[in-house]
Tab-separated table of C-alpha atoms in Angstrom:
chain	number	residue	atom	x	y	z
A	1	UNK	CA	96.465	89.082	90.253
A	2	UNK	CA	98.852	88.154	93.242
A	3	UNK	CA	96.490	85.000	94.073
A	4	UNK	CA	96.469	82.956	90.789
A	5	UNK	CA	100.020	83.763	90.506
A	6	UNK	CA	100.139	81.970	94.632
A	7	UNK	CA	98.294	79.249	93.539
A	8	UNK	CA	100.648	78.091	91.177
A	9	UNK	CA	103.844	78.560	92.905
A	10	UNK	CA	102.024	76.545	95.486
A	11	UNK	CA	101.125	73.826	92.839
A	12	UNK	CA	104.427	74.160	91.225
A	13	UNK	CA	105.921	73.340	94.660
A	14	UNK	CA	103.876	70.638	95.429
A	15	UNK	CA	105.122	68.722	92.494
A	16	UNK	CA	108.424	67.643	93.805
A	17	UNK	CA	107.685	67.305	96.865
A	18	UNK	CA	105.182	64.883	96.092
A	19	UNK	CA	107.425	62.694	93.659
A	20	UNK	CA	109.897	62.387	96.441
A	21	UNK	CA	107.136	61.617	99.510
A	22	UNK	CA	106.349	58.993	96.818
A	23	UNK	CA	109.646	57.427	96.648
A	24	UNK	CA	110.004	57.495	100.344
A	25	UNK	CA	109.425	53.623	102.395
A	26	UNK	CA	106.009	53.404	103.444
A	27	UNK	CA	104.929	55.073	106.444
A	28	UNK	CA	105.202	53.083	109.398
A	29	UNK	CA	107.400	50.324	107.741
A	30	UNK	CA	109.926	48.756	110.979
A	31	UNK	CA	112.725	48.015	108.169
A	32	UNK	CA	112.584	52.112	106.856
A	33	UNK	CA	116.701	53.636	107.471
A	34	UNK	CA	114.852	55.711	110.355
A	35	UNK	CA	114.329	52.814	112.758
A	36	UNK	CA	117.167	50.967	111.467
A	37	UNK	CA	120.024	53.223	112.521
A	38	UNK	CA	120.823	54.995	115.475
A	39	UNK	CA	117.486	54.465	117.184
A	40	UNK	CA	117.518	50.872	117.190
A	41	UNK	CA	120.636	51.232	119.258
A	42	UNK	CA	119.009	54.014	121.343
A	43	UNK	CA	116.197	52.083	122.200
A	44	UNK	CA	118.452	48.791	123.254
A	45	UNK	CA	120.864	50.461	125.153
A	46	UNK	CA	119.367	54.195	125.710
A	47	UNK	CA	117.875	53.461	129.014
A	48	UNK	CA	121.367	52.286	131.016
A	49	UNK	CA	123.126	54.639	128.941
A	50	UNK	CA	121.195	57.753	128.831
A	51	UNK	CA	119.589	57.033	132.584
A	52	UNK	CA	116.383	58.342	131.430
A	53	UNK	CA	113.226	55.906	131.059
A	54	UNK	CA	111.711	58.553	128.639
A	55	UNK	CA	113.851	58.288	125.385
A	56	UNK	CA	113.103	61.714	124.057
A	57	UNK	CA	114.224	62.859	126.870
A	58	UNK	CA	117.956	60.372	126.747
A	59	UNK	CA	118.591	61.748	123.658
A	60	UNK	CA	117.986	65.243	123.914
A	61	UNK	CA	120.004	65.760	127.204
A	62	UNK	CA	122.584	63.223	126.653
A	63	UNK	CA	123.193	61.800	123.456
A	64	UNK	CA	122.646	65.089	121.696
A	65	UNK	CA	123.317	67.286	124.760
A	66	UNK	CA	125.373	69.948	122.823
A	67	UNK	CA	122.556	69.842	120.310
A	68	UNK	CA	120.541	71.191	122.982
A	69	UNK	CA	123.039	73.481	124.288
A	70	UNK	CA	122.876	75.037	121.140
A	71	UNK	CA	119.086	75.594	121.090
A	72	UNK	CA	119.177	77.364	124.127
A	73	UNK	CA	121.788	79.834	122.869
A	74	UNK	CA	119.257	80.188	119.953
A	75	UNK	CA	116.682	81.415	122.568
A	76	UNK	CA	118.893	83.302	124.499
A	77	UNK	CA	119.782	84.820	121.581
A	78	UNK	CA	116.304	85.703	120.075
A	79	UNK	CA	115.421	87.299	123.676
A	80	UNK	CA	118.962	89.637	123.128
A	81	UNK	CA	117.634	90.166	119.611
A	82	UNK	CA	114.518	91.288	120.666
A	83	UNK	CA	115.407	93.594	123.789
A	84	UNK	CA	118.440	95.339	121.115
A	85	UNK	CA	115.542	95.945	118.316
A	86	UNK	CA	112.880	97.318	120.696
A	87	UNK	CA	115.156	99.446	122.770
A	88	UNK	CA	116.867	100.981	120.145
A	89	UNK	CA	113.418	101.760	118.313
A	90	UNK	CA	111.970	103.236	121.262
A	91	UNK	CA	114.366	105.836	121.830
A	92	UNK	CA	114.718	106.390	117.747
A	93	UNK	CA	111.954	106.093	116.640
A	94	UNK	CA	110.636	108.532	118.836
A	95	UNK	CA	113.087	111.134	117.064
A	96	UNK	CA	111.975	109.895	114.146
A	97	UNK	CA	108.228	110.724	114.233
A	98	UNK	CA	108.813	113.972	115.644
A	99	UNK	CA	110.487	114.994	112.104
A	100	UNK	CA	108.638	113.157	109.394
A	101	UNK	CA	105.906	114.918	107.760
A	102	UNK	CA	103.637	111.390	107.406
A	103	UNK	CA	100.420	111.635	109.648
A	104	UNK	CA	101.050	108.735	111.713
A	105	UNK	CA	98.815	106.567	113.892
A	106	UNK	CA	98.555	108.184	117.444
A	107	UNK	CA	99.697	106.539	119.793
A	108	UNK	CA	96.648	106.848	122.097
A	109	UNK	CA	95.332	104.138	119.045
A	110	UNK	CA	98.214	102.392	119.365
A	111	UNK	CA	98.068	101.149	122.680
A	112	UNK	CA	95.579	99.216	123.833
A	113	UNK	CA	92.255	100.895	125.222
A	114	UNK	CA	91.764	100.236	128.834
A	115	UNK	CA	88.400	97.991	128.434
A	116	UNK	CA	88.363	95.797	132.061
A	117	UNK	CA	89.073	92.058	131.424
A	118	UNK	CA	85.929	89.918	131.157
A	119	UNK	CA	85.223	88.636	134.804
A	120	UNK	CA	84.732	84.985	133.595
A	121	UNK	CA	88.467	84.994	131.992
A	122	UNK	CA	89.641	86.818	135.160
A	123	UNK	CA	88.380	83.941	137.455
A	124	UNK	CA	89.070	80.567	135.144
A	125	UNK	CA	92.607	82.214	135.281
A	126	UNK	CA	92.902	82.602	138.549
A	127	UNK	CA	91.171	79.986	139.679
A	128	UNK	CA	93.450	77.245	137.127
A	129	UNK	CA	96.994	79.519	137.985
A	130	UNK	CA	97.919	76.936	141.189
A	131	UNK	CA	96.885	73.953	138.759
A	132	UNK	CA	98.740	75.067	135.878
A	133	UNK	CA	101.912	75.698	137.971
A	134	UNK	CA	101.782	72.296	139.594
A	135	UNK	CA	101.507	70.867	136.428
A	136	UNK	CA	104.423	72.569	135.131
A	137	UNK	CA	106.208	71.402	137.811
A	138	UNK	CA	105.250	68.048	137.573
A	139	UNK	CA	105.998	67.707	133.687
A	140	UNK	CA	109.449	69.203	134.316
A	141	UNK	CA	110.476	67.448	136.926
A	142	UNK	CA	109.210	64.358	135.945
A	143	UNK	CA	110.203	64.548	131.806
A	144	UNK	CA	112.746	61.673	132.588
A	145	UNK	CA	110.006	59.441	133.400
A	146	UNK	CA	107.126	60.529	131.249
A	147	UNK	CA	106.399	62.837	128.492
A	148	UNK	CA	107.585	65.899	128.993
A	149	UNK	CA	111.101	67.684	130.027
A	150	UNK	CA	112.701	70.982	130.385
A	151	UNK	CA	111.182	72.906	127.372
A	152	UNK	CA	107.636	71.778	127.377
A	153	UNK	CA	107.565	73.156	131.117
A	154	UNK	CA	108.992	76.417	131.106
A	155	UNK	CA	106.284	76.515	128.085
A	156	UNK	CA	103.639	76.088	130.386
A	157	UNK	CA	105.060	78.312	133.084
A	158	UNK	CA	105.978	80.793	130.637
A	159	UNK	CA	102.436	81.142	129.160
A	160	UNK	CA	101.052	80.854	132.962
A	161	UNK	CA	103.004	84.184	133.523
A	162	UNK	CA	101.692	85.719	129.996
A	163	UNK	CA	97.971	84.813	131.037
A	164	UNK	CA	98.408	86.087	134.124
A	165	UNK	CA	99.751	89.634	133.385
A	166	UNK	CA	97.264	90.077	130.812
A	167	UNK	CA	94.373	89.372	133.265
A	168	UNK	CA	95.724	91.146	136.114
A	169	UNK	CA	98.125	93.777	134.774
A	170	UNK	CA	101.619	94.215	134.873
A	171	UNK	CA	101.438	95.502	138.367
A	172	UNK	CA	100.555	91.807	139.997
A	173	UNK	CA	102.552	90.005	138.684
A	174	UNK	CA	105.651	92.077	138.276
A	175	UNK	CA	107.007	91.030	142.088
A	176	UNK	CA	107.317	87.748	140.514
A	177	UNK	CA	110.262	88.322	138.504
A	178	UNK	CA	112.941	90.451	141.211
A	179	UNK	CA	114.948	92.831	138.438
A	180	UNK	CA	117.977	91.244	140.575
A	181	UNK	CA	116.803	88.049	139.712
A	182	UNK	CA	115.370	88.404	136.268
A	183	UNK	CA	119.134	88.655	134.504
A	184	UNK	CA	120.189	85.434	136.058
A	185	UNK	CA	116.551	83.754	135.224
A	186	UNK	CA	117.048	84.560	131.826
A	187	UNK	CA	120.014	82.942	131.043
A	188	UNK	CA	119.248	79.990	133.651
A	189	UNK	CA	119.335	77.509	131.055
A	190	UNK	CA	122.677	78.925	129.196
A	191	UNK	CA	124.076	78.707	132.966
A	192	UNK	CA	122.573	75.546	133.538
A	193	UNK	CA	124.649	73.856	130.882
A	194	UNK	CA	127.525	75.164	131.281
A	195	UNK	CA	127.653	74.327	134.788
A	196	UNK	CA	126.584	70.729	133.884
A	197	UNK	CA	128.713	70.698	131.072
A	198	UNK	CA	131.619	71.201	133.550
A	199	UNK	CA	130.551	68.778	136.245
A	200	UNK	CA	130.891	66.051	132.922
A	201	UNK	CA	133.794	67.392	132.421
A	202	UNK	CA	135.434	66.576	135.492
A	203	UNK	CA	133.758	63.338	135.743
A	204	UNK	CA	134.371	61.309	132.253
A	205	UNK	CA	137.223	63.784	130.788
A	206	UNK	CA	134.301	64.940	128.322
A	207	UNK	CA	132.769	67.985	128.353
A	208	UNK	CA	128.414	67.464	129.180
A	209	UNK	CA	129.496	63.831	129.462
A	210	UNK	CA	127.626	61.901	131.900
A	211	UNK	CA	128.770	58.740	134.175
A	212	UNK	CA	127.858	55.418	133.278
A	213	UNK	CA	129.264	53.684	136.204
A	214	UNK	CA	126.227	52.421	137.868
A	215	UNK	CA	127.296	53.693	141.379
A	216	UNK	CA	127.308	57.090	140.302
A	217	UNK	CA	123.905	57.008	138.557
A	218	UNK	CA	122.327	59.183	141.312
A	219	UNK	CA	124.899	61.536	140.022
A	220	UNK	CA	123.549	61.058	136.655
A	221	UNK	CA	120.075	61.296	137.824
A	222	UNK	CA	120.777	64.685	139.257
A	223	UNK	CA	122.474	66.188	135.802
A	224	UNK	CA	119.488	65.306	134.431
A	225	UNK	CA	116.790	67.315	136.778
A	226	UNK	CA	119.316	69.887	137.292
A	227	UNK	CA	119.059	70.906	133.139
A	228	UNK	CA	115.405	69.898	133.018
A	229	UNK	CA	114.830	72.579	135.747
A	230	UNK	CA	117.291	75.264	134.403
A	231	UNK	CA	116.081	74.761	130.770
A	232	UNK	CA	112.128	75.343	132.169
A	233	UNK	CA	113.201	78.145	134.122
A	234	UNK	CA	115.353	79.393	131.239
A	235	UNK	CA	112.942	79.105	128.543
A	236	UNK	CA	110.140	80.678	130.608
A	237	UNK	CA	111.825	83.787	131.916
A	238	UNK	CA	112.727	84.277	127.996
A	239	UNK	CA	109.526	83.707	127.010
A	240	UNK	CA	108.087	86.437	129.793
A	241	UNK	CA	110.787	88.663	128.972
A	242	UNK	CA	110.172	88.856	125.534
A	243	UNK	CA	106.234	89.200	125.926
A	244	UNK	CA	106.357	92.261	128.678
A	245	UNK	CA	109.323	93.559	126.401
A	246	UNK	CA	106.934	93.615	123.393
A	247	UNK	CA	103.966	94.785	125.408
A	248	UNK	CA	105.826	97.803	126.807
A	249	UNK	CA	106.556	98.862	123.031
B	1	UNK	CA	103.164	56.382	92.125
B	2	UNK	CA	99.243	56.804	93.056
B	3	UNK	CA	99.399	53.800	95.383
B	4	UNK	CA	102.861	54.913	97.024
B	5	UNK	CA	101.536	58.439	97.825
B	6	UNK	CA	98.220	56.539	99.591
B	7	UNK	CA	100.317	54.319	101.678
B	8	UNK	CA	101.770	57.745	102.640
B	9	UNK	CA	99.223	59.651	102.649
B	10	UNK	CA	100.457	61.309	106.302
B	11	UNK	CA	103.495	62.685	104.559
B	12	UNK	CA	101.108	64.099	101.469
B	13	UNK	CA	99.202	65.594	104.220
B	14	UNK	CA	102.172	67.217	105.343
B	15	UNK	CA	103.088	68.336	101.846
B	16	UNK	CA	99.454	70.047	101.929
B	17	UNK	CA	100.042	71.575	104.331
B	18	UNK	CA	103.812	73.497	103.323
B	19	UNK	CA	101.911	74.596	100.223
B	20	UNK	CA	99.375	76.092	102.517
B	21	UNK	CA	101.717	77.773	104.199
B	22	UNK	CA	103.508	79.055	101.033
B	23	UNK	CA	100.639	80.113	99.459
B	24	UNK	CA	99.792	82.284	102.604
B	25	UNK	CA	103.464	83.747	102.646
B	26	UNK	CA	103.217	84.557	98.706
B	27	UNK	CA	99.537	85.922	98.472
B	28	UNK	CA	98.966	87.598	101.751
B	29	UNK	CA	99.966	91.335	102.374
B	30	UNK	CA	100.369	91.626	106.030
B	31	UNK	CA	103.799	91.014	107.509
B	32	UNK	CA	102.270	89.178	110.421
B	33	UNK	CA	99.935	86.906	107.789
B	34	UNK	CA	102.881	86.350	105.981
B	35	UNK	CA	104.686	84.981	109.164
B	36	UNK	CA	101.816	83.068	110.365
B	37	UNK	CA	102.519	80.927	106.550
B	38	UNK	CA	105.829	81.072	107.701
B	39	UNK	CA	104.774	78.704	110.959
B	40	UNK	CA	102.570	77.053	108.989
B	41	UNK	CA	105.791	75.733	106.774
B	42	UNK	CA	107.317	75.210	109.788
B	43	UNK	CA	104.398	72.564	111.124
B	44	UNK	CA	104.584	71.294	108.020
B	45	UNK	CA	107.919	69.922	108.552
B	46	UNK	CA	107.563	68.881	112.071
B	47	UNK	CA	104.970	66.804	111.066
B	48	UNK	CA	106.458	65.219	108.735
B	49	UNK	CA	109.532	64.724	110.937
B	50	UNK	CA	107.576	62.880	113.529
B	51	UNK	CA	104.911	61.329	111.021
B	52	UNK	CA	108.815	59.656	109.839
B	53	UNK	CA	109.678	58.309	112.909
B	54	UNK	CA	105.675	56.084	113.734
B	55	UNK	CA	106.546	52.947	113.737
B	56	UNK	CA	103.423	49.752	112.428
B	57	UNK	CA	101.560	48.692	115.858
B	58	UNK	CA	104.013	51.248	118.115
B	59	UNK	CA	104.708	52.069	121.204
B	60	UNK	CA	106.136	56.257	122.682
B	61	UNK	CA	109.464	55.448	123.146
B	62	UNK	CA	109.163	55.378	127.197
B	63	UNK	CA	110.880	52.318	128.823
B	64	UNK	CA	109.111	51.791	132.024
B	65	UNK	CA	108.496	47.986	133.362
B	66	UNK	CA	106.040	46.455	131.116
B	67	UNK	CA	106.823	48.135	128.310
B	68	UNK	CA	107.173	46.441	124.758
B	69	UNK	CA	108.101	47.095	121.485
B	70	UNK	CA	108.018	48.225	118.718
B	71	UNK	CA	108.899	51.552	119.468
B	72	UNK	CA	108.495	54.665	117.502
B	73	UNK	CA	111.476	56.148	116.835
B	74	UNK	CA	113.068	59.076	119.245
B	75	UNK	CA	115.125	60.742	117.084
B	76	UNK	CA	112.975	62.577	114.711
B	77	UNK	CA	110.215	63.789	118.444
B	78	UNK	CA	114.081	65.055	119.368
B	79	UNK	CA	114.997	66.828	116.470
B	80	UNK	CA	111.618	68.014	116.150
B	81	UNK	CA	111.784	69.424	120.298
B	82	UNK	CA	114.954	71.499	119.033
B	83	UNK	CA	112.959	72.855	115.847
B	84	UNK	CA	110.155	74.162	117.492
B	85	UNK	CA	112.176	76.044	119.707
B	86	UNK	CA	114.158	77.582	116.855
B	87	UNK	CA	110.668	78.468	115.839
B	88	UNK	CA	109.763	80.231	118.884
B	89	UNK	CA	112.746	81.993	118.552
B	90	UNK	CA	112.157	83.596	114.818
B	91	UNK	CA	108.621	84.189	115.667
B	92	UNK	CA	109.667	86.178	118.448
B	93	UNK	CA	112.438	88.048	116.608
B	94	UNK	CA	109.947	88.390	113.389
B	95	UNK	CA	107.526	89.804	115.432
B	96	UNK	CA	109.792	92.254	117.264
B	97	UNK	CA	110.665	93.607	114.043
B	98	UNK	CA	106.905	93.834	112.691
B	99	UNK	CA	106.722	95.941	115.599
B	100	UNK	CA	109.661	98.269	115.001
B	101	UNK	CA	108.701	98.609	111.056
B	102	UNK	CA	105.077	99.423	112.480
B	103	UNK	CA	106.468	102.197	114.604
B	104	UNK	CA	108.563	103.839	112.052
B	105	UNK	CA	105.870	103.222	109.380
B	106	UNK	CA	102.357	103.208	110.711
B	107	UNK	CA	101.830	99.727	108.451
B	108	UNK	CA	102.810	96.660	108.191
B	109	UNK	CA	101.108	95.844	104.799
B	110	UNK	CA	103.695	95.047	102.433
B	111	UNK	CA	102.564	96.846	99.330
B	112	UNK	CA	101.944	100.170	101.269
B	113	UNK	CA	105.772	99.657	102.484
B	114	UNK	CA	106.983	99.257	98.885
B	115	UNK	CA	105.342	102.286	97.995
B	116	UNK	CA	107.201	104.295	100.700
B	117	UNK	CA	110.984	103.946	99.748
């Protein structure tokens, strides 16, 4: 009943979206509005203004730099979002259970049994951990120059830390993350920018602007590595917040 | 209209691929199915995003020495960079509160939910 019904809506929704795909300039096409516009100009001029050989990068830190601000609010916000709603439910919830009448699931099933992790996963993760870090490093630290930047890194470190505490427990790899430390981690990236955000404030009169003047490009340079590294770190302490939050639950 | 949607046949691709994802949202009954169509949607989008942006005979839009054009556009890999995170984001939150109507529950299939009010 519920699938037929799917496949239409699905069908039904298709239609439009077709007709205007069809009307759009042909893929690939050098005189389409999208390479006409403000990319032309960012790829003439984005390298001595932006100060970043990778364009992706140019635009997302500099040209659109409160655009990114913004996006790491959103994840700073989903990792608030998700500590309120699993706190709260652990300590309700529990009240909750205790009154309802409904045979719940135990929560010995719940949890997950405590079968030993297969040896071959345990060594390829330990054994790729150092490699995986350095390459974290090097795609964060070098996202100016190449492929890669702030969030793709603290991707890879933050699902380095997930592999690892699922292959060697919580207990390993907890000293990584100092409870001191782990508040200011978290909101590295948030921090990050607005520290930036001030230093480009006292330099152009604007706030996350960034110097032109070519003496002060080292200046630039280092605006640039200091977000890529606070987004990374940022975005991965979220991202191993919210996993050990949601495996505690 | 036939030939138009060939020449862009990576943006029909991408339109396959939303209805995919809708379908899975509409017809599936598990909350965390129903989110994986959501991501689905979601990678629809991005690729069409990017797929906008390839430029005939292009180049990644990296300007080191002996680079030369054309060059894809940078905009839409940007714009795309910021989706994905907002992406991560919802999962998470989604997820979180999969978990929480699990708890209170003991299911997360939606009809079986329905059922309980």
């Amino acid at each position: 009943m519920r699938r037929p019904i799917a496949i239409s809506l699905a069908f039904l929704a298709a239609v439009p979206l077709l007709a205007g795909v069809a009307g759009l300039p042909v893929h690939g096409d050098p005189s389409a509005p999208v390479h006409t516009h403000v990319s032309a100009r960012y790829i003439e001029h984005g390298v001595e203004e932006a100060g970043a050989s990778n364009l992706v990068t140019g635009v997302l830190l500099n040209y659109r730099g409160l655009d990114a601000a913004g996006e790491v609010t959103v994840i700073f916000t989903a990792l608030i979002a998700v500590l309120a709603v699993l706190t709260v439910a652990s300590t309700r919830d529990a009240d909750a259970s205790n009154h309802d009448g409904r045979v719940r699931r135990s929560d010995a099933d719940r949890r997950h049994p405590d079968h030993p992790v297969s040896p071959i996963v345990h060594f390829v993760v330990r054994l790729i951990a150092p490699f995986t870090a350095l390459y974290a490093a090097y795609v964060i630290l070098h996202g100016h120059v190449t492929p890669g930047g702030g969030f793709q890194g603290g991707a890879i470190l933050g699902g380095l830390f997930i592999a690892l505490t699922m292959v060697l427990g919580k207990e390993r790899t907890r000293p990584l993350v100092r409870p001191v430390l782990a508040p200011w981690m978290q909101g590295a990236a948030v921090l990050t920018f607005a520290a930036v955000g001030a230093v480009g404030a006292l330099l152009t009169g604007v706030y996350l602007g960034f110097p032109v003047d070519p003496s002060l490009r080292i200046v630039r340079d280092l605006m640039l590595i200091a977000l890529e590294v606070g987004i990374a770190l940022g975005g991965a302490a979220v991202l191993a917040m919210i996993f050990l939050q949601m495996e505690a639950s | 209209m036939l030939t138009a949607l060939w020449h862009n046949i990576d943006y029909v691709a991408s339109v396959v691929l939303f209805c995919i994802g809708l379908y899975v949202v509409i017809a599936k009954n598990n909350l965390i199915k129903k989110f994986l169509g959501l991501n689905i949607m979601e990678t629809a989008v991005f690729a069409f995003i990017i797929a906008l942006g390839v430029i005939e005979d292009g180049q990644p839009p990296i300007m080191t020495g002996d680079a030369h054009g054309p060059f894809a556009s940078p905009l839409p890999q940007t714009l795309v960079l910021t989706g994905i995170v907002v992406a991560v984001s919802t999962t998470a939150l989604a997820l979180t509160l999969i978990i929480r109507v699990y708890r209170r529950f003991g299911t997360i299939e939606a009809d079986e939910l329905r059922e309980l009010e």
